[in-house]
Tab-separated table of C-alpha atoms in Angstrom:
chain	number	residue	atom	x	y	z
A	1	GLY	CA	-0.490	2.345	29.096
A	2	ASP	CA	-1.625	-0.900	30.704
A	3	ALA	CA	-4.845	-1.833	32.431
A	4	ARG	CA	-5.471	-4.701	34.824
A	5	VAL	CA	-8.804	-6.404	34.268
A	6	GLU	CA	-10.358	-9.075	36.483
A	7	THR	CA	-12.536	-11.795	34.959
A	8	ASP	CA	-15.682	-13.104	36.653
A	9	ASP	CA	-13.746	-16.255	37.587
A	10	GLY	CA	-10.900	-14.368	39.241
A	11	PHE	CA	-8.155	-14.146	36.619
A	12	LEU	CA	-6.168	-10.908	36.392
A	13	LEU	CA	-5.461	-9.963	32.797
A	14	SER	CA	-3.169	-7.345	31.374
A	15	LEU	CA	-4.582	-5.122	28.651
A	16	GLN	CA	-2.204	-2.894	26.691
A	17	HIS	CA	-3.268	0.401	25.163
A	18	ILE	CA	-1.575	2.477	22.473
A	19	PRO	CA	-3.333	5.846	22.558
A	20	HIS	CA	-1.393	7.445	19.699
A	21	GLY	CA	0.800	6.669	16.713
A	22	LYS	CA	4.511	7.278	16.353
A	23	ASN	CA	4.059	10.897	15.276
A	24	GLY	CA	2.321	11.222	18.657
A	25	VAL	CA	0.818	14.575	17.772
A	26	ALA	CA	-2.686	13.911	19.017
A	27	ASP	CA	-4.423	11.194	20.934
A	28	ASN	CA	-6.131	8.781	18.608
A	29	THR	CA	-9.776	9.668	18.631
A	30	GLY	CA	-10.569	6.920	16.162
A	31	PRO	CA	-12.656	3.918	17.144
A	32	PRO	CA	-11.196	1.357	19.553
A	33	VAL	CA	-9.661	-1.666	17.854
A	34	PHE	CA	-9.127	-4.750	20.004
A	35	LEU	CA	-6.388	-7.174	18.921
A	36	GLN	CA	-6.610	-10.781	20.147
A	37	HIS	CA	-3.570	-13.048	19.764
A	38	GLY	CA	-3.476	-16.782	19.041
A	39	LEU	CA	-2.463	-19.968	20.883
A	40	PHE	CA	0.957	-20.002	22.613
A	41	GLN	CA	1.212	-16.307	21.789
A	42	GLY	CA	0.658	-13.066	23.684
A	43	GLY	CA	-0.096	-9.462	22.829
A	44	ASP	CA	3.543	-9.001	21.760
A	45	THR	CA	2.605	-10.898	18.579
A	46	TRP	CA	1.168	-7.728	17.050
A	47	PHE	CA	4.471	-5.846	17.434
A	48	ILE	CA	7.071	-8.476	16.614
A	49	ASN	CA	8.042	-7.129	13.199
A	50	SER	CA	9.336	-3.626	12.541
A	51	ALA	CA	7.083	-0.644	13.241
A	52	GLU	CA	6.324	-0.365	9.508
A	53	GLN	CA	5.309	-4.027	9.274
A	54	SER	CA	3.466	-4.794	12.521
A	55	LEU	CA	-0.320	-4.468	12.544
A	56	GLY	CA	-0.460	-2.961	16.055
A	57	TYR	CA	1.772	-0.051	15.051
A	58	ILE	CA	0.165	0.380	11.627
A	59	LEU	CA	-3.314	0.743	13.149
A	60	ALA	CA	-2.076	3.246	15.746
A	61	ASP	CA	-0.306	5.274	13.048
A	62	ASN	CA	-3.564	5.373	11.115
A	63	GLY	CA	-5.525	6.965	13.936
A	64	PHE	CA	-7.139	3.895	15.465
A	65	ASP	CA	-7.266	3.595	19.257
A	66	VAL	CA	-5.458	0.283	19.729
A	67	TRP	CA	-6.076	-2.133	22.624
A	68	ILE	CA	-4.237	-5.437	22.976
A	69	GLY	CA	-5.627	-8.456	24.820
A	70	ASN	CA	-3.560	-11.016	26.762
A	71	VAL	CA	-5.418	-14.143	27.852
A	72	ARG	CA	-4.945	-15.952	31.168
A	73	GLY	CA	-1.756	-17.962	31.545
A	74	THR	CA	0.284	-15.884	29.108
A	75	ARG	CA	3.339	-14.058	30.378
A	76	TRP	CA	1.441	-10.817	30.899
A	77	SER	CA	-1.603	-12.384	32.573
A	78	LYS	CA	-0.399	-14.730	35.295
A	79	GLY	CA	-2.437	-13.371	38.198
A	80	HIS	CA	-5.504	-14.743	39.959
A	81	SER	CA	-7.443	-13.605	43.015
A	82	THR	CA	-7.030	-17.015	44.698
A	83	PHE	CA	-4.654	-19.320	42.828
A	84	THR	CA	-1.045	-19.121	41.694
A	85	VAL	CA	0.346	-20.590	38.477
A	86	HIS	CA	1.515	-23.574	40.558
A	87	ASP	CA	-2.074	-24.560	41.387
A	88	LYS	CA	-3.837	-27.107	39.245
A	89	LEU	CA	-7.000	-24.987	39.336
A	90	PHE	CA	-5.218	-22.011	37.783
A	91	TRP	CA	-5.001	-24.079	34.572
A	92	ASP	CA	-8.552	-25.474	34.620
A	93	TRP	CA	-9.812	-23.836	31.418
A	94	SER	CA	-9.898	-24.063	27.633
A	95	TRP	CA	-10.593	-21.561	24.856
A	96	GLN	CA	-14.250	-21.701	25.906
A	97	GLU	CA	-13.408	-19.779	29.103
A	98	LEU	CA	-11.133	-17.465	27.115
A	99	ALA	CA	-14.189	-16.525	25.050
A	100	GLU	CA	-16.800	-16.442	27.821
A	101	TYR	CA	-14.714	-14.826	30.582
A	102	ASP	CA	-11.498	-13.244	29.254
A	103	LEU	CA	-12.996	-11.618	26.170
A	104	LEU	CA	-16.062	-10.480	28.089
A	105	ALA	CA	-13.904	-8.822	30.769
A	106	MET	CA	-11.430	-7.182	28.377
A	107	LEU	CA	-14.023	-5.951	25.875
A	108	SER	CA	-16.275	-4.656	28.676
A	109	TYR	CA	-13.366	-2.639	30.023
A	110	VAL	CA	-12.632	-0.972	26.667
A	111	TYR	CA	-16.347	-0.463	25.999
A	112	THR	CA	-16.782	1.263	29.373
A	113	VAL	CA	-13.681	3.440	29.043
A	114	ARG	CA	-14.362	4.474	25.451
A	115	GLN	CA	-18.194	4.466	25.491
A	116	SER	CA	-17.942	3.171	21.959
A	117	LYS	CA	-18.411	-0.045	20.029
A	118	ILE	CA	-15.226	-1.954	19.312
A	119	LEU	CA	-13.618	-3.228	16.103
A	120	TYR	CA	-12.437	-6.793	16.818
A	121	VAL	CA	-9.339	-8.283	15.170
A	122	GLY	CA	-8.275	-11.838	16.005
A	123	HIS	CA	-5.720	-14.343	14.743
A	124	SER	CA	-5.987	-18.130	15.036
A	125	GLN	CA	-7.177	-18.996	18.583
A	126	GLY	CA	-8.268	-15.338	18.746
A	127	THR	CA	-10.784	-16.197	16.015
A	128	ILE	CA	-12.178	-19.273	17.812
A	129	MET	CA	-12.609	-17.077	20.872
A	130	GLY	CA	-14.272	-14.410	18.740
A	131	LEU	CA	-16.647	-16.707	16.880
A	132	ALA	CA	-17.713	-18.401	20.124
A	133	ALA	CA	-18.123	-15.043	21.877
A	134	PHE	CA	-20.157	-13.533	19.027
A	135	THR	CA	-22.886	-16.103	19.721
A	136	LEU	CA	-23.355	-14.352	23.110
A	137	PRO	CA	-25.541	-11.213	22.911
A	138	GLU	CA	-23.798	-9.478	25.846
A	139	ILE	CA	-20.562	-9.546	23.829
A	140	THR	CA	-21.954	-8.822	20.371
A	141	LYS	CA	-23.601	-5.639	21.596
A	142	MET	CA	-20.098	-4.204	22.147
A	143	ILE	CA	-18.724	-5.090	18.687
A	144	SER	CA	-19.170	-3.007	15.548
A	145	ALA	CA	-17.251	-5.306	13.172
A	146	ALA	CA	-14.892	-8.288	13.255
A	147	ALA	CA	-11.814	-9.100	11.180
A	148	LEU	CA	-10.523	-12.663	11.514
A	149	LEU	CA	-7.057	-13.724	10.369
A	150	CYS	CA	-6.838	-17.501	9.726
A	151	PRO	CA	-10.345	-18.130	11.119
A	152	ILE	CA	-10.734	-21.359	13.072
A	153	SER	CA	-13.913	-22.965	14.258
A	154	TYR	CA	-13.982	-26.445	12.731
A	155	LEU	CA	-10.669	-28.254	12.878
A	156	ASP	CA	-11.258	-31.657	11.319
A	157	HIS	CA	-9.163	-30.886	8.210
A	158	VAL	CA	-6.015	-29.895	10.094
A	159	SER	CA	-3.083	-31.298	8.120
A	160	ALA	CA	-0.064	-30.199	10.189
A	161	SER	CA	2.115	-33.303	10.699
A	162	PHE	CA	3.235	-32.449	14.244
A	163	VAL	CA	-0.339	-31.797	15.361
A	164	LEU	CA	-1.754	-34.963	13.773
A	165	ARG	CA	1.009	-37.016	15.376
A	166	ALA	CA	0.289	-35.467	18.799
A	167	VAL	CA	-3.441	-36.172	18.336
A	168	GLY	CA	-2.691	-39.738	17.227
A	169	MET	CA	-0.528	-40.520	20.248
A	170	HIS	CA	-3.141	-38.952	22.561
A	171	LEU	CA	-0.631	-36.468	23.912
A	172	ASP	CA	-3.435	-34.426	25.476
A	173	GLN	CA	-4.858	-37.310	27.516
A	174	MET	CA	-1.377	-38.535	28.397
A	175	LEU	CA	-0.371	-35.172	29.878
A	176	LEU	CA	-3.630	-34.798	31.831
A	177	THR	CA	-3.236	-38.309	33.254
A	178	MET	CA	0.347	-37.500	34.257
A	179	GLY	CA	-0.868	-34.388	36.046
A	180	PHE	CA	0.657	-31.784	33.735
A	181	HIS	CA	-1.917	-29.009	33.686
A	182	GLN	CA	0.252	-26.208	32.376
A	183	LEU	CA	1.547	-26.592	28.839
A	184	ASN	CA	4.785	-24.669	28.523
A	185	PHE	CA	7.066	-25.472	25.610
A	186	ARG	CA	9.822	-23.401	27.194
A	187	SER	CA	10.056	-25.812	30.137
A	188	ASP	CA	12.276	-28.917	30.199
A	189	MET	CA	9.153	-31.056	30.069
A	190	GLY	CA	7.911	-29.106	27.058
A	191	VAL	CA	11.175	-29.645	25.234
A	192	GLN	CA	11.017	-33.373	25.997
A	193	ILE	CA	7.459	-33.580	24.648
A	194	VAL	CA	8.528	-31.966	21.387
A	195	ASP	CA	11.540	-34.295	21.131
A	196	SER	CA	9.396	-37.388	21.686
A	197	ILE	CA	7.014	-36.389	18.911
A	198	CYS	CA	9.881	-35.593	16.561
A	199	ASP	CA	12.066	-38.591	17.355
A	200	ASP	CA	9.919	-41.428	16.093
A	201	GLY	CA	10.395	-40.581	12.425
A	202	HIS	CA	6.758	-39.637	11.776
A	203	VAL	CA	7.448	-35.926	11.799
A	204	ASP	CA	10.309	-34.006	10.267
A	205	CYS	CA	11.020	-31.398	12.904
A	206	ASN	CA	13.950	-29.761	11.168
A	207	ASP	CA	11.493	-27.025	10.484
A	208	LEU	CA	9.391	-27.238	13.627
A	209	LEU	CA	7.273	-24.216	12.770
A	210	SER	CA	6.159	-25.732	9.441
A	211	SER	CA	5.316	-29.067	11.032
A	212	ILE	CA	3.003	-27.230	13.460
A	213	THR	CA	1.461	-24.534	11.252
A	214	GLY	CA	2.164	-25.587	7.655
A	215	GLU	CA	4.526	-23.768	5.314
A	216	ASN	CA	4.876	-19.996	5.659
A	217	CYS	CA	6.027	-17.984	2.671
A	218	CYS	CA	7.198	-14.744	4.165
A	219	PHE	CA	8.088	-15.138	7.801
A	220	ASN	CA	11.509	-13.533	8.221
A	221	GLY	CA	13.682	-16.310	9.664
A	222	SER	CA	16.325	-13.876	10.853
A	223	ARG	CA	13.838	-12.525	13.392
A	224	ILE	CA	13.301	-15.925	14.989
A	225	ASP	CA	15.598	-15.169	17.948
A	226	HIS	CA	13.712	-11.969	18.677
A	227	TYR	CA	10.492	-13.937	18.330
A	228	LEU	CA	11.644	-16.606	20.783
A	229	GLU	CA	12.373	-14.005	23.449
A	230	TYR	CA	8.607	-13.874	24.020
A	231	GLU	CA	7.035	-16.882	22.397
A	232	PRO	CA	5.820	-19.473	22.958
A	233	HIS	CA	3.685	-18.382	25.903
A	234	PRO	CA	2.170	-21.091	28.131
A	235	SER	CA	-1.350	-22.435	27.705
A	236	SER	CA	-3.312	-25.117	29.550
A	237	THR	CA	-3.306	-28.833	28.772
A	238	LYS	CA	-7.100	-28.695	29.024
A	239	ASN	CA	-7.101	-26.190	26.167
A	240	LEU	CA	-5.010	-28.532	24.023
A	241	HIS	CA	-7.396	-31.364	24.921
A	242	HIS	CA	-10.398	-29.261	23.852
A	243	LEU	CA	-8.766	-28.418	20.499
A	244	PHE	CA	-7.840	-32.083	19.974
A	245	GLN	CA	-11.447	-33.110	20.762
A	246	MET	CA	-12.505	-30.842	17.898
A	247	ILE	CA	-9.939	-32.333	15.531
A	248	ARG	CA	-11.105	-35.841	16.420
A	249	LYS	CA	-14.841	-35.150	16.303
A	250	GLY	CA	-15.239	-32.386	13.730
A	251	THR	CA	-17.353	-30.255	16.052
A	252	PHE	CA	-17.285	-26.611	17.087
A	253	ALA	CA	-18.607	-27.207	20.576
A	254	ARG	CA	-18.016	-26.643	24.257
A	255	TYR	CA	-15.547	-28.784	26.204
A	256	ASP	CA	-16.513	-32.462	26.416
A	257	TYR	CA	-16.472	-33.686	30.040
A	258	GLY	CA	-17.771	-37.170	29.198
A	259	LEU	CA	-21.377	-38.315	29.646
A	260	TRP	CA	-21.728	-37.673	33.374
A	261	GLY	CA	-19.652	-34.515	33.389
A	262	ASN	CA	-21.689	-33.121	30.498
A	263	LEU	CA	-24.967	-33.928	32.253
A	264	ARG	CA	-23.750	-32.157	35.386
A	265	ARG	CA	-22.266	-29.221	33.514
A	266	TYR	CA	-24.663	-28.692	30.601
A	267	GLY	CA	-27.715	-30.817	31.441
A	268	LYS	CA	-27.040	-32.748	28.206
A	269	LEU	CA	-25.090	-35.889	27.352
A	270	SER	CA	-22.943	-34.140	24.772
A	271	PRO	CA	-21.411	-30.662	24.913
A	272	PRO	CA	-23.635	-27.992	23.302
A	273	PRO	CA	-22.241	-26.640	20.022
A	274	PHE	CA	-21.455	-23.002	19.422
A	275	ASP	CA	-24.036	-22.156	16.805
A	276	LEU	CA	-22.452	-19.978	14.124
A	277	SER	CA	-25.869	-19.171	12.669
A	278	SER	CA	-26.738	-17.386	15.916
A	279	ILE	CA	-24.096	-14.709	15.249
A	280	PRO	CA	-26.147	-11.636	14.257
A	281	GLU	CA	-26.441	-11.141	10.523
A	282	SER	CA	-25.899	-7.437	11.147
A	283	LEU	CA	-22.306	-7.951	12.391
A	284	PRO	CA	-19.959	-7.095	9.500
A	285	MET	CA	-17.147	-9.638	9.152
A	286	TRP	CA	-13.927	-9.899	7.194
A	287	MET	CA	-11.755	-13.009	6.934
A	288	GLY	CA	-8.247	-13.479	5.621
A	289	TYR	CA	-6.997	-17.019	5.035
A	290	GLY	CA	-4.171	-18.797	3.236
A	291	GLY	CA	-3.772	-21.755	0.914
A	292	LEU	CA	-0.748	-23.100	2.806
A	293	ASP	CA	-2.339	-22.933	6.254
A	294	ALA	CA	-2.272	-26.409	7.817
A	295	LEU	CA	-4.372	-25.313	10.828
A	296	ALA	CA	-7.075	-23.064	9.362
A	297	ASP	CA	-7.706	-25.351	6.394
A	298	VAL	CA	-9.601	-23.878	3.438
A	299	THR	CA	-12.242	-26.638	3.673
A	300	ASP	CA	-12.940	-25.784	7.300
A	301	VAL	CA	-13.006	-22.054	6.544
A	302	ALA	CA	-15.557	-22.694	3.782
A	303	ARG	CA	-17.744	-24.611	6.243
A	304	THR	CA	-17.562	-21.737	8.746
A	305	VAL	CA	-18.550	-19.210	6.068
A	306	LYS	CA	-21.458	-21.384	4.966
A	307	GLU	CA	-22.869	-21.614	8.501
A	308	LEU	CA	-22.766	-17.871	9.129
A	309	ARG	CA	-25.929	-15.986	8.278
A	310	SER	CA	-24.064	-13.003	6.893
A	311	THR	CA	-21.572	-13.213	4.045
A	312	PRO	CA	-18.156	-12.116	5.276
A	313	GLU	CA	-15.720	-10.278	3.039
A	314	LEU	CA	-12.994	-12.760	2.143
A	315	LEU	CA	-9.324	-12.272	1.351
A	316	TYR	CA	-7.712	-15.488	0.128
A	317	ILE	CA	-3.947	-15.652	-0.443
A	318	SER	CA	-2.919	-18.976	-1.949
A	319	GLY	CA	0.755	-18.687	-0.975
A	320	TYR	CA	0.209	-17.661	2.654
A	321	GLY	CA	0.490	-19.867	5.727
A	322	HIS	CA	-0.761	-19.572	9.293
A	323	ILE	CA	1.966	-17.293	10.637
A	324	ASP	CA	2.186	-15.132	7.533
A	325	PHE	CA	-1.023	-13.255	8.329
A	326	VAL	CA	0.577	-11.770	11.430
A	327	MET	CA	4.275	-11.937	10.699
A	328	SER	CA	4.885	-11.926	6.962
A	329	VAL	CA	7.223	-9.109	6.002
A	330	LYS	CA	4.802	-8.425	3.131
A	331	ALA	CA	1.556	-8.611	5.107
A	332	LYS	CA	1.359	-4.837	5.170
A	333	ASP	CA	0.649	-4.756	1.432
A	334	ASP	CA	-0.846	-8.227	1.028
A	335	VAL	CA	-3.266	-8.139	3.978
A	336	TYR	CA	-3.398	-4.977	6.077
A	337	VAL	CA	-4.369	-2.527	3.331
A	338	ASP	CA	-7.499	-4.578	2.676
A	339	LEU	CA	-8.120	-5.155	6.386
A	340	MET	CA	-7.834	-1.447	7.222
A	341	GLN	CA	-10.161	-0.487	4.434
A	342	PHE	CA	-12.744	-2.808	5.972
A	343	LEU	CA	-12.212	-1.348	9.468
A	344	ARG	CA	-12.269	2.233	8.193
A	345	LEU	CA	-15.635	1.787	6.519
A	346	ARG	CA	-17.027	0.626	9.844
A	347	ALA	CA	-15.435	3.350	11.945
A	348	ASN	CA	-18.563	5.512	11.674
A	349	GLY	CA	-16.636	8.443	10.283
A	350	SER	CA	-14.721	8.910	13.516
A	351	LEU	CA	-11.313	8.609	11.836
A	352	HIS	CA	-9.656	11.842	10.737
A	353	SER	CA	-10.103	12.395	7.038
A	354	SER	CA	-6.381	13.037	6.734
A	355	TYR	CA	-5.704	9.312	6.767
């Protein structure tokens, strides 16, 4: 079933719920698991492979109560109490708002319905949102454990050629100046942007996915058409600008509005950082990351781990890239067995022993 959730700043989000597995015998009485997708993706990400291979289905079949988030601007969450997608103000946000408003609203809904703490699973941008949100006590009180696939907080070691080229040519500022607030790679404009980055010989876009994410070992290329039916979802140019600020400056901080804007907004000249050491030591964390990931670079992951007060459980797979953790045809054995063991241990014995 689906739920509509309204954020404190008026966005209407769609939250999917899978109350039982494919055998469908009983409702899943296990703990709620909340799955948060990455950038340019939507909740469909967790179901894109076959039922045996997709994490959303696997969790449901193992007795977890699965909830799937869809952030503002994605195909499933295009509503707002005041604006339409054609309004500039509909797109006036970055991942900071996704953490502080969208996650708060969606998690609060599940927490209220289930009267139970939530197991959080995020991929890519879903991990930035998570890490930022876990510094806020009103969110952490609803979370029993967090599993992060390709965790991102610091981004200054990003090595993806397409991304570095876009940062170098100031694509983010260019688009904002031109008045493009929605970033939609399915639009004609989006296609032209990609072509312009690819055409100048700096980036080999024959394999566009690799130039954006790094190599992926086990993403089944024959499913790409199915994948493109849904992805990429739109995001905001402001979000891209925020991520590019982080790549340029090496910070994990709130959006930089410039000196005056920061003073007005934050009462400080520079945007306040999200302090990873303020995430409660008592929050159990698990992280899976890959040696081929050109976005969640191992150096940046190591820095994140060092700044946390607790020591997360780590699963490192040298041959995995950024997409593999969600879409590898082997992720079930390589990643999800380990991930589910972590979640099970934190499910407070509420999973049936038959699993």
